[in-house]
């Protein structure tokens, strides 16, 4: 039955049906063939979505929307420009730095791509071709789910159960996120220098940097308070997200004074529609997961994998290869819902640190957002800059390879991921 | 591609007087009003969710107090937010899909496939509607743990989501992928 459900889902998805609905049809087939009452469908969907931790997702999305409306992108760009604007590929560095800071506000790659795409592309057009600008923005946006707060980490922690905490995963993402941002900057410098792109931005001036840093301080403080509070155990991820919303609204209304009461409905609506995409995937995928459980797929998978290897490292490598393929075909949120309940318990059997496995799992699927054919970020960027997708994919390849190299590095040196969480007691 | 859209727009214009298209135009007009109502509904429930979670945080950390039903109410508004927004995602094409295979097909075939997929999605939503109705009937006698409200209220939004989605998908089945661009 599981094979029929998965087969149906894959065929419909390849024929262009939205992934959430293709999963839903697969789940419906499962419900029918297993002779369950139709009421199981809404019950499982509600069981999955009716969750307090998941509420953090629309709240972080809303915080990001409010921040953008509040005009924080201008301040971030000015701050980043004062620091790195004069280096080769200056505007690309500005984009990556802004992306890193925005990632610590929004927690979602798509939100980062939309925010940066609409604000940075007009400036970048003056110096770089659209394909390069789009590739840099796409890569910078993909820092969103790696650097905390991260919606992907929230979904992972929710699906993995009590073995992993959101705070621990948030901390696990900090070091790899910084390494990734610096690697992206190195790639941008190399490409800009090799292609002879002109220097952008003003000459480095410490006074200007301090001035811009003062203006950007209110934004930089937000992740310190929110993420600090979550990883410090002061409040939950959802409460932290609510604080992020209050903080963003405060900045918009009283600091930048660009946010108006009349902006709130559209911010609420946009955050809701973006979250509903994740919600629909989670809801329908949970029915498939239920069918997996009924058919004892986790047990069969566990036995099958253990018959292949008893070595934890081989298990990790096999899982990573599978996830690279999955990341190419399935939207990451759907993959978390369907696969985390299958693989996280097996990793525990192998004695693998759940935090380490959780980060690798999540990060692999995050890279999948930049691998064709289902590279969600490419869809967003192509929509903004109208660049042909094939050209954008080609231009993004150095950044994608870099992300896979970091994955390999994290597998080879687990302390990159685990050192900080362990240091802080996770 | 743009020529193709223009051609389709012209064709739609020529066919505007046909009964089918008049019916479609009326349906689109009705959906625009429905979407507007739903837009304000989403704003309201999302706003309530934000207020409740924020007030709870402020009460807990500044005053050491909390509202008993805050968690349940916030979850209720969250569920309503997500399911009210799903039909809007259908209209705006926000639900992610794979277009690697279909983008290589001739545009006529692609369009026909889009309509067939919308029809199958509609079938899913009809099944969801039936299941949600059953769930509402089952849950109606039960009250929420902290509030004197029927717990069926969680499933009512699923029914609304299914019906609203069916209407959107029906318009896509009849009018095609560009229906929101072509019709006034």
Coordinates of C-alpha atoms in Angstrom, one line a residue:
Chain A
X1 CA 0.0 0.0 0.0
X2 CA 2.8 2.3 0.9
X3 CA 4.3 1.8 -2.6
X4 CA 1.0 2.7 -4.3
X5 CA 0.7 5.9 -2.2
X6 CA 4.3 6.9 -2.9
X7 CA 4.0 5.9 -6.6
X8 CA 0.8 7.9 -7.0
X9 CA 2.4 10.9 -5.3
X10 CA 5.5 10.8 -7.6
X11 CA 3.5 10.4 -10.8
X12 CA 1.1 13.3 -10.0
X13 CA 3.9 15.5 -8.7
X14 CA 5.9 15.0 -12.0
X15 CA 2.7 15.8 -13.9
X16 CA 2.7 19.3 -12.3
X17 CA 0.3 18.9 -9.4
X18 CA 1.2 21.0 -6.4
X19 CA 3.2 18.7 -4.0
X20 CA 0.9 19.2 -1.1
X21 CA -2.1 17.9 -3.1
X22 CA -0.1 15.1 -4.8
X23 CA 0.8 13.9 -1.3
X24 CA -2.9 14.3 -0.3
X25 CA -4.0 12.1 -3.2
X26 CA -1.4 9.5 -2.2
X27 CA -2.6 9.7 1.3
X28 CA -6.3 9.4 0.2
X29 CA -5.4 6.2 -1.8
X30 CA -3.8 4.8 1.4
X31 CA -6.9 5.6 3.4
X32 CA -9.1 3.9 0.9
X33 CA -7.0 0.8 0.3
X34 CA -6.5 0.2 4.1
X35 CA -10.3 0.6 4.4
X36 CA -10.2 3.4 6.9
X37 CA -13.1 5.8 7.4
X38 CA -12.7 9.1 5.4
X39 CA -12.8 11.0 8.7
X40 CA -9.2 9.8 9.3
X41 CA -8.0 12.3 6.6
X42 CA -9.2 15.5 8.4
X43 CA -8.3 14.0 11.8
X44 CA -4.7 13.3 11.0
X45 CA -4.4 16.7 9.2
X46 CA -5.7 18.5 12.2
X47 CA -3.6 16.5 14.6
X48 CA -0.5 17.6 12.6
X49 CA -1.3 21.3 12.3
X50 CA -2.9 21.9 15.7
X51 CA 0.5 22.4 17.3
X52 CA 1.8 25.2 19.5
X53 CA 5.5 24.9 18.3
X54 CA 4.4 25.1 14.7
X55 CA 2.9 28.5 15.4
X56 CA 6.4 29.9 15.5
X57 CA 6.5 29.6 11.7
X58 CA 3.8 32.2 10.8
X59 CA 5.1 34.4 13.6
X60 CA 8.7 34.5 12.3
X61 CA 7.3 35.0 8.8
X62 CA 5.3 37.9 10.1
X63 CA 8.3 39.4 11.9
X64 CA 10.2 39.2 8.6
X65 CA 7.3 40.9 6.8
X66 CA 7.1 43.7 9.4
X67 CA 10.8 44.2 9.3
X68 CA 10.8 44.6 5.5
X69 CA 7.8 47.1 5.7
X70 CA 9.7 48.9 8.4
X71 CA 12.5 49.6 6.0
X72 CA 15.2 47.6 7.8
X73 CA 16.6 46.4 4.5
X74 CA 17.8 49.9 3.7
X75 CA 19.6 50.1 7.1
X76 CA 21.1 46.6 6.7
X77 CA 22.3 47.4 3.2
X78 CA 23.9 50.7 4.3
X79 CA 25.6 48.9 7.2
X80 CA 26.9 46.1 5.1
X81 CA 28.0 48.5 2.4
X82 CA 30.0 50.6 4.9
X83 CA 31.9 47.4 5.9
X84 CA 32.4 45.4 2.7
X85 CA 31.2 47.6 -0.1
X86 CA 34.6 48.4 -1.4
X87 CA 35.9 44.8 -1.7
X88 CA 35.8 43.1 -5.1
X89 CA 32.2 42.0 -5.6
X90 CA 31.2 44.7 -3.1
X91 CA 27.5 44.6 -3.7
X92 CA 27.6 40.8 -3.7
X93 CA 29.2 41.0 -0.2
X94 CA 26.6 43.5 0.9
X95 CA 23.9 41.0 -0.3
X96 CA 25.5 38.1 1.6
X97 CA 26.0 40.1 4.8
X98 CA 22.5 41.5 4.6
X99 CA 21.3 37.9 4.0
X100 CA 23.1 36.7 7.0
X101 CA 21.6 39.3 9.3
X102 CA 18.1 39.0 7.7
X103 CA 18.4 35.2 8.2
X104 CA 18.7 35.8 11.9
X105 CA 15.4 37.7 11.7
X106 CA 13.1 35.7 9.3
X107 CA 14.1 32.1 9.6
X108 CA 12.9 31.2 6.1
X109 CA 14.8 31.1 2.8
X110 CA 11.8 32.1 0.7
X111 CA 11.1 35.2 2.8
X112 CA 14.8 36.2 2.6
X113 CA 14.8 35.7 -1.2
X114 CA 11.7 37.8 -1.7
X115 CA 12.9 40.6 0.7
X116 CA 16.4 40.8 -0.8
X117 CA 15.3 40.2 -4.4
X118 CA 13.0 43.2 -4.4
X119 CA 15.3 45.5 -2.5
X120 CA 18.8 44.6 -3.9
X121 CA 18.2 43.7 -7.5
X122 CA 17.7 47.3 -8.7
X123 CA 21.1 48.4 -7.2
X124 CA 22.9 45.2 -8.4
X125 CA 21.6 45.7 -12.0
X126 CA 23.9 48.7 -12.3
X127 CA 27.0 46.6 -11.8
X128 CA 26.3 42.9 -12.4
X129 CA 24.3 40.9 -14.9
X130 CA 20.9 39.7 -13.6
X131 CA 22.0 36.0 -13.6
X132 CA 24.9 36.7 -11.2
X133 CA 22.8 39.0 -9.0
X134 CA 20.1 36.3 -8.8
X135 CA 22.6 33.6 -8.0
X136 CA 24.1 35.6 -5.2
X137 CA 20.7 36.5 -3.7
X138 CA 19.6 32.9 -3.9
X139 CA 22.7 31.7 -2.1
X140 CA 22.4 34.4 0.5
X141 CA 18.7 33.6 1.0
X142 CA 19.6 30.0 1.7
X143 CA 21.4 31.1 4.8
X144 CA 17.9 31.7 6.2
X145 CA 17.2 28.2 7.4
X146 CA 20.8 27.5 8.5
X147 CA 21.3 30.5 10.8
X148 CA 18.8 30.7 13.7
X149 CA 16.0 31.2 14.1
X150 CA 15.0 28.6 11.5
X151 CA 11.6 27.4 10.5
X152 CA 13.2 24.2 9.1
X153 CA 14.8 23.4 12.4
X154 CA 11.4 24.0 14.2
X155 CA 9.7 21.5 11.8
X156 CA 12.5 19.0 12.2
X157 CA 12.5 19.2 16.0
X158 CA 8.7 18.8 16.0
X159 CA 8.9 15.7 13.9
X160 CA 11.9 14.1 15.7
X161 CA 10.0 14.2 19.0
X162 CA 11.8 14.7 22.3
X163 CA 15.3 13.6 21.1
X164 CA 16.1 17.0 19.7
X165 CA 15.4 20.5 21.1
X166 CA 14.8 23.5 18.9
X167 CA 17.3 25.5 21.0
X168 CA 20.0 22.9 20.5
X169 CA 19.4 22.8 16.7
X170 CA 19.5 26.7 16.6
X171 CA 22.9 26.6 18.3
X172 CA 24.1 23.8 15.9
X173 CA 23.4 26.1 12.9
X174 CA 25.5 29.1 14.0
X175 CA 29.1 27.9 13.2
X176 CA 28.2 26.2 9.9
X177 CA 26.1 29.3 9.0
X178 CA 29.0 31.6 9.5
X179 CA 31.4 29.3 7.6
X180 CA 28.9 29.2 4.7
X181 CA 28.5 33.0 4.6
X182 CA 32.3 33.5 4.6
X183 CA 32.6 30.8 1.8
X184 CA 29.9 32.6 -0.3
X185 CA 31.9 35.8 0.1
X186 CA 35.1 34.2 -1.0
X187 CA 33.3 32.8 -4.1
X188 CA 31.7 36.2 -4.9
X189 CA 35.1 37.9 -4.6
X190 CA 36.7 35.3 -6.9
X191 CA 34.0 35.5 -9.6
X192 CA 33.9 39.3 -9.5
X193 CA 37.6 39.6 -9.7
X194 CA 37.9 37.1 -12.5
X195 CA 35.1 38.7 -14.6
X196 CA 36.3 42.2 -13.9
X197 CA 33.1 43.5 -12.3
X198 CA 33.6 47.2 -11.2
X199 CA 34.2 48.1 -7.5
X200 CA 31.0 49.3 -5.8
X201 CA 30.4 51.2 -2.5
X202 CA 32.4 53.9 -0.8
X203 CA 35.9 53.6 0.6
X204 CA 36.2 52.1 4.0
X205 CA 35.7 54.7 6.7
X206 CA 35.6 53.7 10.3
X207 CA 33.5 56.7 11.3
X208 CA 30.9 55.8 8.6
X209 CA 30.9 52.1 9.7
X210 CA 30.2 53.1 13.3
X211 CA 27.5 55.5 12.2
X212 CA 25.8 52.8 10.1
X213 CA 26.3 50.2 12.9
X214 CA 24.5 52.5 15.3
X215 CA 21.5 52.7 12.9
X216 CA 21.5 49.0 12.3
X217 CA 21.9 48.1 16.0
X218 CA 18.2 47.8 16.7
X219 CA 18.0 45.1 14.0
X220 CA 21.1 43.3 15.1
X221 CA 19.8 43.2 18.6
X222 CA 16.7 41.3 17.7
X223 CA 18.3 37.9 17.0
X224 CA 20.4 38.4 20.1
X225 CA 17.3 38.8 22.2
X226 CA 15.1 36.2 20.4
X227 CA 17.6 33.5 19.6
X228 CA 19.4 34.1 22.9
X229 CA 16.1 33.7 24.8
X230 CA 15.2 30.5 23.0
X231 CA 18.6 28.8 23.3
X232 CA 18.9 30.1 26.9
X233 CA 15.7 28.3 27.8
X234 CA 14.0 31.6 28.8
X235 CA 11.2 31.1 26.4
X236 CA 9.9 28.7 23.8
X237 CA 10.4 29.1 20.0
X238 CA 6.8 30.2 19.6
X239 CA 7.1 32.7 22.4
X240 CA 10.4 33.9 20.9
X241 CA 8.6 34.4 17.6
X242 CA 5.9 36.4 19.3
X243 CA 8.6 38.6 20.9
X244 CA 10.2 39.0 17.4
X245 CA 6.8 40.2 16.1
X246 CA 6.4 42.7 18.9
X247 CA 10.0 43.9 18.5
X248 CA 9.6 44.3 14.7
X249 CA 6.4 46.2 15.1
X250 CA 8.1 48.5 17.7
X251 CA 11.0 49.2 15.3
X252 CA 8.6 49.8 12.4
X253 CA 6.3 52.1 14.3
X254 CA 8.7 54.0 16.6
X255 CA 12.3 53.7 15.3
X256 CA 12.1 53.8 11.5
X257 CA 8.5 55.1 11.6
X258 CA 7.9 53.6 8.1
X259 CA 5.3 51.0 9.3
X260 CA 1.7 52.1 9.3
X261 CA -1.3 50.5 10.9
X262 CA -2.8 50.1 7.4
X263 CA 0.2 47.9 6.5
X264 CA -0.7 45.3 9.1
X265 CA -3.5 43.5 7.2
X266 CA -1.3 42.8 4.1
X267 CA 1.6 41.7 6.4
X268 CA -0.7 39.3 8.2
X269 CA -2.1 38.0 4.9
X270 CA 1.3 37.5 3.2
X271 CA 2.7 35.7 6.3
X272 CA -0.5 33.5 6.4
X273 CA -0.4 32.5 2.8
X274 CA 3.4 31.7 2.9
X275 CA 2.8 29.7 6.1
X276 CA -0.2 27.9 4.6
X277 CA 2.1 26.4 1.9
X278 CA 4.1 24.8 4.7
X279 CA 0.8 24.0 6.6
X280 CA -0.7 22.2 3.6
X281 CA 2.4 20.1 3.1
X282 CA 2.5 19.2 6.8
X283 CA -1.2 18.4 7.0
X284 CA -1.3 16.1 4.0
X285 CA 2.1 14.5 4.6
X286 CA 1.0 13.6 8.1
X287 CA -1.7 11.3 6.7
X288 CA 1.0 9.5 4.6
X289 CA 3.2 9.3 7.7
X290 CA 0.2 7.7 9.5
X291 CA -0.1 5.1 6.8
X292 CA 3.6 4.4 7.0
X293 CA 3.2 3.7 10.7
X294 CA 0.2 1.5 10.2
X295 CA 2.1 -0.5 7.6
X296 CA 5.1 -0.6 10.0
X297 CA 7.4 1.0 7.4
X298 CA 9.7 2.6 10.0
X299 CA 10.4 -0.9 11.5
X300 CA 10.9 -2.4 8.0
X301 CA 13.2 0.4 7.0
X302 CA 15.2 0.1 10.2
X303 CA 15.6 -3.6 9.7
X304 CA 16.6 -3.1 6.1
X305 CA 19.2 -0.5 6.8
X306 CA 20.7 -2.5 9.6
X307 CA 20.9 -5.5 7.3
X308 CA 23.0 -3.3 4.9
X309 CA 25.4 -1.9 7.4
X310 CA 26.2 -1.7 11.1
X311 CA 28.5 1.2 10.7
X312 CA 27.0 4.6 11.8
X313 CA 29.2 6.5 9.4
X314 CA 28.0 4.4 6.4
X315 CA 24.4 4.9 7.6
X316 CA 25.0 8.7 7.7
X317 CA 26.5 8.6 4.2
X318 CA 23.7 6.5 2.8
X319 CA 21.1 8.8 4.4
X320 CA 22.8 11.9 3.0
X321 CA 22.9 10.4 -0.6
X322 CA 19.2 9.6 -0.3
X323 CA 18.4 13.1 1.0
X324 CA 20.3 14.7 -1.9
X325 CA 18.1 12.8 -4.3
X326 CA 15.0 13.6 -2.2
X327 CA 16.0 17.3 -2.0
X328 CA 16.0 17.4 -5.8
X329 CA 12.5 16.0 -6.0
X330 CA 10.5 17.0 -3.0
X331 CA 10.0 20.3 -1.2
X332 CA 11.9 20.3 2.1
X333 CA 9.0 20.6 4.5
X334 CA 7.2 17.6 2.9
X335 CA 10.4 15.7 3.2
X336 CA 10.8 16.5 6.9
X337 CA 7.3 15.3 7.7
X338 CA 7.6 12.1 5.8
X339 CA 11.2 11.1 6.4
X340 CA 12.2 12.4 9.9
X341 CA 9.9 10.0 11.7
X342 CA 11.5 7.2 9.7
X343 CA 15.1 8.1 9.9
X344 CA 15.6 9.9 13.3
X345 CA 14.7 6.7 15.3
X346 CA 17.1 4.6 13.2
X347 CA 19.9 7.1 13.8
X348 CA 19.3 6.7 17.6
X349 CA 19.6 2.9 17.2
X350 CA 23.0 3.5 15.5
X351 CA 24.0 5.6 18.5
X352 CA 24.4 8.8 16.5
X353 CA 24.1 12.1 18.3
X354 CA 20.5 13.2 17.5
X355 CA 21.5 16.9 17.4
X356 CA 24.3 16.1 14.9
X357 CA 22.1 13.9 12.7
X358 CA 19.3 16.4 12.9
X359 CA 21.4 19.3 11.7
X360 CA 22.9 17.2 8.8
X361 CA 19.4 16.0 7.8
X362 CA 18.0 19.5 7.9
X363 CA 21.0 21.1 6.2
X364 CA 21.0 18.6 3.4
X365 CA 17.4 19.3 2.6
X366 CA 18.1 23.1 2.8
X367 CA 20.7 22.7 0.1
X368 CA 17.9 20.9 -1.8
X369 CA 16.2 24.2 -2.1
X370 CA 18.9 25.1 -4.6
X371 CA 19.0 21.9 -6.5
X372 CA 16.9 21.4 -9.6
X373 CA 14.2 20.4 -10.5
X374 CA 12.4 21.4 -7.2
X375 CA 14.6 24.3 -6.2
X376 CA 12.1 26.5 -4.5
X377 CA 14.4 29.5 -4.3
X378 CA 15.0 29.4 -8.1
X379 CA 11.2 29.7 -8.6
X380 CA 11.2 32.8 -6.3
X381 CA 14.2 34.5 -7.9
X382 CA 13.1 33.8 -11.5
X383 CA 9.8 35.4 -10.6
X384 CA 11.5 38.5 -9.4
X385 CA 14.3 39.0 -11.9
X386 CA 12.8 37.1 -14.9
X387 CA 16.1 35.3 -15.5
X388 CA 15.7 31.9 -17.3
X389 CA 15.9 29.2 -14.7
X390 CA 18.5 27.1 -16.6
X391 CA 20.9 30.2 -16.6
X392 CA 20.3 30.8 -12.9
X393 CA 21.0 27.2 -12.0
X394 CA 24.2 27.3 -14.0
X395 CA 25.3 30.5 -12.3
X396 CA 24.4 29.2 -8.9
X397 CA 26.5 26.0 -9.2
X398 CA 29.6 27.3 -7.4
X399 CA 27.4 28.2 -4.4
X400 CA 25.6 24.9 -4.5
X401 CA 28.9 23.0 -4.7
X402 CA 30.2 25.1 -1.7
X403 CA 27.1 24.1 0.3
X404 CA 27.7 20.4 -0.4
X405 CA 31.4 20.8 0.5
X406 CA 30.3 22.2 3.9
X407 CA 28.0 19.2 4.3
X408 CA 31.0 16.9 3.7
X409 CA 33.1 19.0 6.1
X410 CA 30.3 18.7 8.8
X411 CA 30.2 14.9 8.3
X412 CA 34.0 14.6 8.6
X413 CA 34.3 17.0 11.6
X414 CA 31.1 16.7 13.7
X415 CA 32.4 19.2 16.2
X416 CA 31.7 22.0 13.7
X417 CA 28.0 21.2 14.4
X418 CA 28.1 20.0 18.0
X419 CA 30.8 22.0 19.7
X420 CA 28.7 25.1 20.4
X421 CA 25.6 23.3 21.6
X422 CA 27.7 21.1 23.9
X423 CA 29.6 24.1 25.2
X424 CA 26.2 25.7 26.2
X425 CA 24.8 22.6 27.8
X426 CA 22.8 21.0 25.0
Chain B
X1 CA 5.2 32.4 -24.3
X2 CA 3.9 36.0 -24.2
X3 CA 2.5 35.6 -27.7
X4 CA 0.7 32.5 -26.5
X5 CA -0.8 34.4 -23.6
X6 CA -1.9 37.3 -25.9
X7 CA -3.4 34.9 -28.3
X8 CA -5.2 33.2 -25.4
X9 CA -6.4 36.6 -24.1
X10 CA -7.8 37.5 -27.6
X11 CA -9.5 34.2 -27.8
X12 CA -11.0 34.7 -24.4
X13 CA -12.2 38.1 -25.5
X14 CA -13.9 36.7 -28.6
X15 CA -15.5 34.0 -26.5
X16 CA -16.7 36.3 -23.8
X17 CA -20.2 36.3 -25.0
X18 CA -20.5 32.5 -24.8
X19 CA -22.7 31.2 -21.9
X20 CA -19.8 29.1 -20.5
X21 CA -17.6 32.2 -20.3
X22 CA -20.4 34.4 -18.8
X23 CA -20.8 31.7 -16.2
X24 CA -17.0 31.7 -15.6
X25 CA -16.9 35.5 -15.3
X26 CA -19.7 35.4 -12.7
X27 CA -17.9 32.7 -10.8
X28 CA -14.6 34.7 -10.8
X29 CA -16.5 37.8 -9.7
X30 CA -18.1 35.8 -6.9
X31 CA -14.7 34.3 -5.9
X32 CA -13.2 37.8 -5.8
X33 CA -15.7 38.8 -3.2
X34 CA -15.3 35.6 -1.3
X35 CA -11.5 36.0 -1.3
X36 CA -11.9 39.6 0.0
X37 CA -14.0 38.3 2.8
X38 CA -11.5 35.5 3.5
X39 CA -8.7 38.1 3.4
X40 CA -10.2 40.0 6.3
X41 CA -11.0 36.7 8.0
X42 CA -7.3 35.7 7.8
X43 CA -6.3 39.2 9.0
X44 CA -8.6 38.9 12.0
X45 CA -7.6 35.3 13.1
X46 CA -3.9 36.0 12.5
X47 CA -4.2 39.2 14.4
X48 CA -5.9 37.4 17.3
X49 CA -3.2 34.7 17.3
X50 CA -0.4 37.3 17.5
X51 CA -2.2 39.3 20.3
X52 CA -3.0 36.2 22.4
X53 CA 0.6 34.7 22.2
X54 CA 2.1 38.2 22.8
X55 CA -0.2 39.0 25.7
X56 CA 0.6 35.6 27.2
X57 CA 4.4 36.2 26.9
X58 CA 4.1 39.6 28.5
X59 CA 1.9 38.4 31.3
X60 CA 4.1 35.4 32.0
X61 CA 7.5 37.2 32.0
X62 CA 6.5 40.6 33.3
X63 CA 3.6 39.8 35.7
X64 CA 4.1 36.1 36.5
X65 CA 0.5 35.4 35.4
X66 CA -1.1 33.5 32.5
X67 CA -4.5 33.0 30.8
X68 CA -5.7 29.4 31.1
X69 CA -7.2 29.2 27.7
X70 CA -4.5 31.2 25.9
X71 CA -2.7 28.1 24.5
X72 CA -5.8 26.5 23.2
X73 CA -7.2 29.8 21.7
X74 CA -3.9 30.6 20.0
X75 CA -3.8 27.1 18.4
X76 CA -7.4 27.5 17.3
X77 CA -6.6 30.8 15.6
X78 CA -3.4 29.3 14.1
X79 CA -5.4 26.4 12.6
X80 CA -7.9 28.9 11.2
X81 CA -5.1 31.0 9.7
X82 CA -3.5 28.2 7.9
X83 CA -6.6 26.6 6.5
X84 CA -8.2 29.9 5.5
X85 CA -5.1 30.8 3.6
X86 CA -4.7 27.5 1.6
X87 CA -7.3 28.5 -1.0
X88 CA -5.5 31.8 -1.5
X89 CA -2.3 29.8 -2.2
X90 CA -4.2 28.0 -5.0
X91 CA -5.3 31.3 -6.6
X92 CA -1.8 32.8 -6.3
X93 CA 0.0 29.6 -7.3
X94 CA 1.9 29.6 -4.0
X95 CA 1.8 25.8 -3.5
X96 CA 5.1 24.4 -4.8
X97 CA 5.2 21.9 -7.6
X98 CA 7.6 20.3 -10.1
X99 CA 7.4 21.8 -13.6
X100 CA 10.5 20.0 -15.0
X101 CA 8.5 17.5 -17.1
X102 CA 5.5 19.6 -18.0
X103 CA 7.5 22.7 -19.0
X104 CA 9.1 20.5 -21.8
X105 CA 5.6 19.7 -23.3
X106 CA 3.8 21.8 -25.9
X107 CA 1.8 24.6 -24.3
X108 CA -1.5 23.1 -25.3
X109 CA -0.7 19.8 -23.6
X110 CA 0.7 21.6 -20.6
X111 CA -2.5 23.6 -20.2
X112 CA -4.6 20.4 -20.5
X113 CA -2.5 18.7 -17.9
X114 CA -2.9 21.7 -15.6
X115 CA -6.7 21.4 -15.9
X116 CA -6.6 17.6 -15.2
X117 CA -4.4 18.1 -12.2
X118 CA -6.7 20.8 -10.9
X119 CA -9.6 18.4 -11.4
X120 CA -7.9 15.7 -9.4
X121 CA -7.0 18.2 -6.7
X122 CA -10.7 19.2 -6.7
X123 CA -11.6 15.5 -6.1
X124 CA -9.2 15.5 -3.1
X125 CA -10.9 18.6 -1.7
X126 CA -14.3 17.0 -2.1
X127 CA -13.2 14.0 -0.1
X128 CA -11.7 16.4 2.5
X129 CA -15.0 18.3 2.6
X130 CA -16.9 15.0 3.2
X131 CA -14.4 13.9 5.9
X132 CA -14.5 17.3 7.6
X133 CA -18.3 17.3 7.7
X134 CA -18.2 13.9 9.3
X135 CA -15.6 15.1 11.8
X136 CA -17.7 18.1 12.7
X137 CA -20.7 15.9 13.4
X138 CA -18.6 13.5 15.5
X139 CA -17.0 16.3 17.5
X140 CA -20.0 18.5 17.9
X141 CA -21.0 17.2 21.4
X142 CA -17.4 17.5 22.7
X143 CA -16.3 20.8 24.4
X144 CA -12.8 22.2 24.2
X145 CA -10.8 21.5 27.4
X146 CA -10.5 25.1 28.6
X147 CA -13.4 26.8 26.8
X148 CA -17.2 26.2 26.7
X149 CA -17.1 25.9 22.9
X150 CA -17.6 22.8 20.8
X151 CA -14.3 21.2 19.7
X152 CA -15.9 20.9 16.2
X153 CA -14.8 24.5 15.7
X154 CA -11.4 23.2 14.8
X155 CA -12.9 21.2 11.9
X156 CA -15.3 23.9 10.7
X157 CA -12.3 25.7 9.1
X158 CA -11.3 22.5 7.3
X159 CA -14.8 22.4 5.8
X160 CA -14.5 26.1 4.8
X161 CA -11.0 25.4 3.3
X162 CA -12.2 22.5 1.3
X163 CA -15.3 24.3 -0.1
X164 CA -13.3 27.5 -0.9
X165 CA -10.6 25.4 -2.6
X166 CA -13.1 23.4 -4.6
X167 CA -14.5 26.7 -6.0
X168 CA -11.0 28.0 -6.9
X169 CA -10.0 24.7 -8.5
X170 CA -13.3 24.5 -10.4
X171 CA -12.5 28.0 -11.9
X172 CA -9.1 26.7 -12.8
X173 CA -10.5 23.6 -14.4
X174 CA -13.0 25.6 -16.5
X175 CA -10.9 28.7 -17.2
X176 CA -7.3 27.3 -17.3
X177 CA -4.1 28.5 -15.6
X178 CA -4.4 32.2 -16.8
X179 CA -8.0 32.6 -15.8
X180 CA -7.2 35.3 -13.1
X181 CA -5.1 37.3 -15.6
X182 CA -7.6 37.0 -18.5
X183 CA -11.0 37.6 -16.9
X184 CA -11.9 41.1 -15.6

